[in-house]
Coordinates of C-alpha atoms in Angstrom, one line a residue:
X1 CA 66.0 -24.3 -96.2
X2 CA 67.9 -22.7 -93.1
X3 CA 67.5 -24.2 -89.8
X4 CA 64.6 -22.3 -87.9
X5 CA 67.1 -22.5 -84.8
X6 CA 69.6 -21.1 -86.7
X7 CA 67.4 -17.9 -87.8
X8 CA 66.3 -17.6 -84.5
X9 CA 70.0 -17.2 -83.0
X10 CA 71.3 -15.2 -85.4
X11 CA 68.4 -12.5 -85.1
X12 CA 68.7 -12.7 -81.1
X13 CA 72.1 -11.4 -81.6
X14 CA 71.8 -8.9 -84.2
X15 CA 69.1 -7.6 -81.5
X16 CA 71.6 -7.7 -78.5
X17 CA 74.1 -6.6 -80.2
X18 CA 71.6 -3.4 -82.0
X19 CA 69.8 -2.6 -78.7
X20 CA 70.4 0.2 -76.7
X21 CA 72.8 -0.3 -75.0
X22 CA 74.2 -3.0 -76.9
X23 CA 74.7 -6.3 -75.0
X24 CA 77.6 -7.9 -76.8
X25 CA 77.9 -10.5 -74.2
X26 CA 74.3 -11.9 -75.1
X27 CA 75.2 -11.5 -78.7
X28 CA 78.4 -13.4 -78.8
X29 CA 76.7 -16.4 -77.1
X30 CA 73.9 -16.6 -79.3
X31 CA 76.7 -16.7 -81.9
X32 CA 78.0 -19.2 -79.8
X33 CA 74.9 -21.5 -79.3
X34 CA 74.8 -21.5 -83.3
X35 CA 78.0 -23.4 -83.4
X36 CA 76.4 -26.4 -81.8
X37 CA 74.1 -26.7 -84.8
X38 CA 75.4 -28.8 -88.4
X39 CA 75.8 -25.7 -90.7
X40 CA 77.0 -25.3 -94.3
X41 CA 80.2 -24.9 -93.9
X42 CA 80.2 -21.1 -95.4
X43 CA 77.6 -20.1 -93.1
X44 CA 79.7 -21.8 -90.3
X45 CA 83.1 -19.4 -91.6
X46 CA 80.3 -16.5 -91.7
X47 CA 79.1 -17.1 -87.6
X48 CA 83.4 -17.2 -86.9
X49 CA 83.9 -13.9 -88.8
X50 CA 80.9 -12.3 -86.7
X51 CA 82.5 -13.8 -83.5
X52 CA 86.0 -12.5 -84.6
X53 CA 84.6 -9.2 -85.3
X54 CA 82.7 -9.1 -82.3
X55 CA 85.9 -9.9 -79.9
X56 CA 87.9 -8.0 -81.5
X57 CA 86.1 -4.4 -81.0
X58 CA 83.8 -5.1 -78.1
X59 CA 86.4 -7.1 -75.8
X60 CA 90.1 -7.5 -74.8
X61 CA 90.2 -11.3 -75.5
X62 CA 92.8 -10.8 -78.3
X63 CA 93.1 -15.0 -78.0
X64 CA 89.0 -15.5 -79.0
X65 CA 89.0 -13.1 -81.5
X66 CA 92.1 -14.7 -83.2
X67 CA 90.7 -17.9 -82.8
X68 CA 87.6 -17.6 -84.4
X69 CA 88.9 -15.4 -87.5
X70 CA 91.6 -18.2 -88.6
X71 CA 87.9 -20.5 -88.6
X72 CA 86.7 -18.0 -90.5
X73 CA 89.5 -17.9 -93.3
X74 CA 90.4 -21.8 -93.0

């Protein structure tokens, strides 16, 4: 059963990032604040692959984005 937190976060940033205008920053900490929680490892790699994606086209931090996609692949 998924942690009720967990669901929680990860629809508070699928509605930052879907609202209009999108508010990415919001988005990427909610993705953020679900790192702090014990995950299954895959879902963990999933939340790094959203932050990756999320840093790479909605900010210039080339060094975040990086960081989280070689979570998401390791």
């Amino acid at each position: 059963m998924a942690d009720p937190v967990y669901l929680a976060l990860l629809g508070s940033a699928e509605y930052f990032r879907t609202s209009t205008p999108p508010n990415y920053r919001l988005a990427i900490q909610c993705l953020q604040a679900i790192l702090t929680i014990r995950l299954p490892p895959l879902i963990e790699a999933k939340i790094h692959l959203f932050l990756g994606r999320l840093y790479v086209q909605h900010t210039t931090n080339i060094d975040m984005a990086s960081m989280h996609l070689n979570k998401a692949v390791c």
